[in-house]
Tab-separated table of C-alpha atoms (C1' of nucleotides) in Angstrom:
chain	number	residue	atom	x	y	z
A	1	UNK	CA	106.658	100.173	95.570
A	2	UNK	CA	103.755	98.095	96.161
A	3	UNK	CA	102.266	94.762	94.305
A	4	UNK	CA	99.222	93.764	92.978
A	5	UNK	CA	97.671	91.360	91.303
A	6	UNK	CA	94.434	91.714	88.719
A	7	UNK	CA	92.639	89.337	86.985
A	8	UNK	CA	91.071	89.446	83.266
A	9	UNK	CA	89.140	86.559	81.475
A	10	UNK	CA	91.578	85.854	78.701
A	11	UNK	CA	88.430	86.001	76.258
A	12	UNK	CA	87.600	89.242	77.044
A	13	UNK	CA	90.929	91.163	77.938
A	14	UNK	CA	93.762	88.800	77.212
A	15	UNK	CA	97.591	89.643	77.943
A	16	UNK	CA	98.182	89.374	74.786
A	17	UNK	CA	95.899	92.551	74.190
A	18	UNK	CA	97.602	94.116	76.672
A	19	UNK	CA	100.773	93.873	75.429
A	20	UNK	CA	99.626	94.714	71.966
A	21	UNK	CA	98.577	98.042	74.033
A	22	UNK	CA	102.298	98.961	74.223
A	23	UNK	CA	103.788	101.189	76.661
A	24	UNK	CA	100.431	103.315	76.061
A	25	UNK	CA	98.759	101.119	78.530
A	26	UNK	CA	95.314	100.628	78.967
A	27	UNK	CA	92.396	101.453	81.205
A	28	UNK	CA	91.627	98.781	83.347
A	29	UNK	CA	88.028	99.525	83.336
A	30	UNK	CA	84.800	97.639	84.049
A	31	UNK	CA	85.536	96.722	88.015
A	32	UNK	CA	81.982	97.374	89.372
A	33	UNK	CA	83.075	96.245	93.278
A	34	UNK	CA	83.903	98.693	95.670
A	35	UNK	CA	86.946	96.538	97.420
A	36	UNK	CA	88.711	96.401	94.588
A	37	UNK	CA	88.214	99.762	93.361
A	38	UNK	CA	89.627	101.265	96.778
A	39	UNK	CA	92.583	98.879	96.001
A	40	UNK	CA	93.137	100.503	92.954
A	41	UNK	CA	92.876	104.157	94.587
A	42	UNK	CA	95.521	103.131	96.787
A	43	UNK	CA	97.813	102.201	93.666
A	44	UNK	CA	101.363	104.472	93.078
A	45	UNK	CA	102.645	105.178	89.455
A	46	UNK	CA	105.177	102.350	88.545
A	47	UNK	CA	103.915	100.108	91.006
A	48	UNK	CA	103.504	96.364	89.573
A	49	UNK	CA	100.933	94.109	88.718
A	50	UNK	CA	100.569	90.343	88.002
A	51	UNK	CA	97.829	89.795	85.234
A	52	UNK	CA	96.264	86.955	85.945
A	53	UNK	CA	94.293	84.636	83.143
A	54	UNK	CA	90.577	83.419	85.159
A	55	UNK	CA	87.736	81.406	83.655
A	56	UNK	CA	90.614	80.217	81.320
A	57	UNK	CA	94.118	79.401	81.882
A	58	UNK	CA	93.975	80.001	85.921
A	59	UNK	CA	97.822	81.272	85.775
A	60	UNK	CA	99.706	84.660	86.481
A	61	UNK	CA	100.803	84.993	82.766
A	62	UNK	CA	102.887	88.342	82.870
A	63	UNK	CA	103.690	90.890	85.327
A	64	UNK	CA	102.064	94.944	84.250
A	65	UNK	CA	103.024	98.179	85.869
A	66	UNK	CA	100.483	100.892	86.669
A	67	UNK	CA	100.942	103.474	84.005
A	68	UNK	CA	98.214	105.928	85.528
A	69	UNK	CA	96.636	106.648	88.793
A	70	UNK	CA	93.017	106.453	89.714
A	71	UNK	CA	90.724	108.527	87.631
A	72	UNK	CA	86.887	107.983	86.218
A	73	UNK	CA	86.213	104.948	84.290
A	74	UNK	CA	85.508	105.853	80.766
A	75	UNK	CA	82.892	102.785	80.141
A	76	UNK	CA	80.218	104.268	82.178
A	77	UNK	CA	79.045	107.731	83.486
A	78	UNK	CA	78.563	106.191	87.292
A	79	UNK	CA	80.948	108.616	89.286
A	80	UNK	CA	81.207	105.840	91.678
A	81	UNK	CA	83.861	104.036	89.124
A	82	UNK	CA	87.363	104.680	88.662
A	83	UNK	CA	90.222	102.402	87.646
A	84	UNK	CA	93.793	102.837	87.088
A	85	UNK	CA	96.032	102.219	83.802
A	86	UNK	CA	98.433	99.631	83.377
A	87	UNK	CA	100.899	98.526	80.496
A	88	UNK	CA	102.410	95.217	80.173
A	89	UNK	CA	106.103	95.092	81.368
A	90	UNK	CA	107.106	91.305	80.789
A	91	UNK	CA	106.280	87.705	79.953
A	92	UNK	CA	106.151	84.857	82.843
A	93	UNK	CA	109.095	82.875	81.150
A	94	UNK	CA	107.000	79.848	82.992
A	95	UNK	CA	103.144	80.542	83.501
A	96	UNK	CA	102.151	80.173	87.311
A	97	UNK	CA	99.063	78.040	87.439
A	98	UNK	CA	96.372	78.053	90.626
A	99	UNK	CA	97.230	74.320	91.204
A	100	UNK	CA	100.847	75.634	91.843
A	101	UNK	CA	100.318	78.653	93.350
A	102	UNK	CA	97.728	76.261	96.442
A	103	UNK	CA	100.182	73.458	96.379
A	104	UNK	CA	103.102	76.145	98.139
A	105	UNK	CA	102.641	76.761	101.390
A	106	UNK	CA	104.468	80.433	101.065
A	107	UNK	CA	101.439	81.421	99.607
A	108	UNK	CA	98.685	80.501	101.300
A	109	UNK	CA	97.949	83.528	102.443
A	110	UNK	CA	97.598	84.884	99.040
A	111	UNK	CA	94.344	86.992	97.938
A	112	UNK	CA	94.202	85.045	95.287
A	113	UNK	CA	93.617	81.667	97.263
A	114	UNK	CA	91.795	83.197	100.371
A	115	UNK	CA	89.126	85.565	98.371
A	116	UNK	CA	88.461	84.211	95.093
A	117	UNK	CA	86.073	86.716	93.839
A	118	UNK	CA	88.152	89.742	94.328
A	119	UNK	CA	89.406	90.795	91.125
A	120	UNK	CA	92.364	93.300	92.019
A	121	UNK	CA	94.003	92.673	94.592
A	122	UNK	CA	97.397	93.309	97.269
A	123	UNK	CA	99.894	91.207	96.929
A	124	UNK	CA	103.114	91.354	99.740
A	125	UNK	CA	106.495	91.680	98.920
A	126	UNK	CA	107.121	88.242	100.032
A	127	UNK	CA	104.466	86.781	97.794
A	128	UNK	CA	105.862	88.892	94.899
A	129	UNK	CA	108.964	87.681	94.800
A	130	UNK	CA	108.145	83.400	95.259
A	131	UNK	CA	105.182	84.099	92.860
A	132	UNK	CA	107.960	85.231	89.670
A	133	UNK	CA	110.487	82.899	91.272
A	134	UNK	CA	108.354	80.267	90.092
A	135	UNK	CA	108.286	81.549	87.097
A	136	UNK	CA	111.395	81.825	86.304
A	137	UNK	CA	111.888	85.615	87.033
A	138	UNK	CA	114.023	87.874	89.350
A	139	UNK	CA	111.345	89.806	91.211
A	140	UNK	CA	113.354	92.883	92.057
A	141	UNK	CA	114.818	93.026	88.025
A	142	UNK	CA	112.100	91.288	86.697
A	143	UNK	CA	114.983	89.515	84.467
A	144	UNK	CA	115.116	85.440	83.767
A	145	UNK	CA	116.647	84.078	87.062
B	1	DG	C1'	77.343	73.395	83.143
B	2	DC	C1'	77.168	73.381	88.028
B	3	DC	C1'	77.495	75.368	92.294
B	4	DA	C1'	79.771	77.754	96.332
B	5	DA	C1'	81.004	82.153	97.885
B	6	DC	C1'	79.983	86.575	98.264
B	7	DG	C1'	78.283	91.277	97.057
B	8	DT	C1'	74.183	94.113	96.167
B	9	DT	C1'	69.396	95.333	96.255
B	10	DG	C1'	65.144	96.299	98.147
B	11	DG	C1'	61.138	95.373	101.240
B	12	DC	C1'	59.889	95.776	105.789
C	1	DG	C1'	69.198	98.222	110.081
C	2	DC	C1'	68.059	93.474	109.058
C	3	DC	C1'	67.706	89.885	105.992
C	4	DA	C1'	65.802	87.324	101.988
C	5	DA	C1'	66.239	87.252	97.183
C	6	DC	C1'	68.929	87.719	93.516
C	7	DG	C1'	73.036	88.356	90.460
C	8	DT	C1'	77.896	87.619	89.485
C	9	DT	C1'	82.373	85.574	89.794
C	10	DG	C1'	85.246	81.974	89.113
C	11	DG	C1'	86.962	77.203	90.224
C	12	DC	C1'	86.016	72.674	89.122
DNA sequence: GCCAACGTTGGC
DNA sequence: GCCAACGTTGGC
C-alpha cells in the first residue's frame, strides 16, 4: 500500500464535503498539472490519502482512501486529465498544522514542505505513520493511539 | 493582499 | 530548443 497526500481549499472542496460523500467517494477532479496527475496514475485501489486543508486551515484534517483508479476527469473534455476517486476514511482526532508538521525534523523531507505547489503528492511510509502519530492516530489501524 | 516559487505558453 | 512573459498556487 502506498501514501499520499492531496490538498483541497477548504472553501471549495472541504473534508467535510467529502465525508458527506460517504463511502461513494468522489472524483478528485480539477488537477490541471501534469506531476501530480502522473502521481495519481500511479495510485492502487485502497491506498490512503491525507486531505489536507490549504489557503485555509494549513493542516492534514483526515486521512481518505482511493476508492477508484485513474480514469478521465469528468469536468472537462481535455483527454490530457484524469484523476482518481477517493472517500473519506477517518477524522484527525488532533488536526496536523504546517507550523507542526516544519517544526519536526522527521519530516523535513516531506512534499509538502519541499514543493509547495504540488497538490497531490507521495508520501513514505515513515512520514505516514509520524504524520497520524501526531495526530493522535495508529497509522497501520488508523484507530486513536 | 502581497509575493515567491514554479509551471505553461508562445515568439523567435 | 531557448527564454521571456504570464498565470497560478499557496504561505505568510
Amino acid at each position: 500500500m502506498k501514501y499520499w497526500l492531496v490538498k483541497s481549499e477548504p472553501f471549495k472542496w472541504s473534508w467535510q464535503m467529502q465525508k458527506d460523500m460517504g463511502d461513494a467517494g468522489q472524483e478528485w477532479d480539477g488537477v490541471r498539472n501534469y506531476q501530480a496527475r502522473n502521481f495519481m496514475r500511479e495510485m492502487a485501489l485502497g491506498d490512503r490519502v491525507f486531505f489536507y486543508h490549504s489557503n485555509e486551515g494549513l493542516e492534514v484534517v483526515g486521512i481518505a482512501e482511493v476508492s477508484a483508479t485513474i480514469h478521465p476527469d469528468s469536468t472537462t473534455d481535455d483527454e490530457r486529465w484524469e484523476c482518481v476517486d477517493i472517500r473519506a476514511l477517518v477524522d484527525m482526532p488532533v488536526p496536523v498544522g504546517l507550523p507542526d508538521i516544519k517544526a519536526n525534523p522527521k519530516l523535513a523531507e516531506m512534499v509538502l514542505v519541499v514543493n509547495t505547489r504540488l497538490s497531490v503528492q507521495p508520501v513514505t511510509s515513515k512520514e505516514w505513520m509520524e504524520v497520524c502519530k501526531m495526530g493522535g492516530l495508529d497509522g497501520k489501524t488508523l484507530k486513536p493511539a
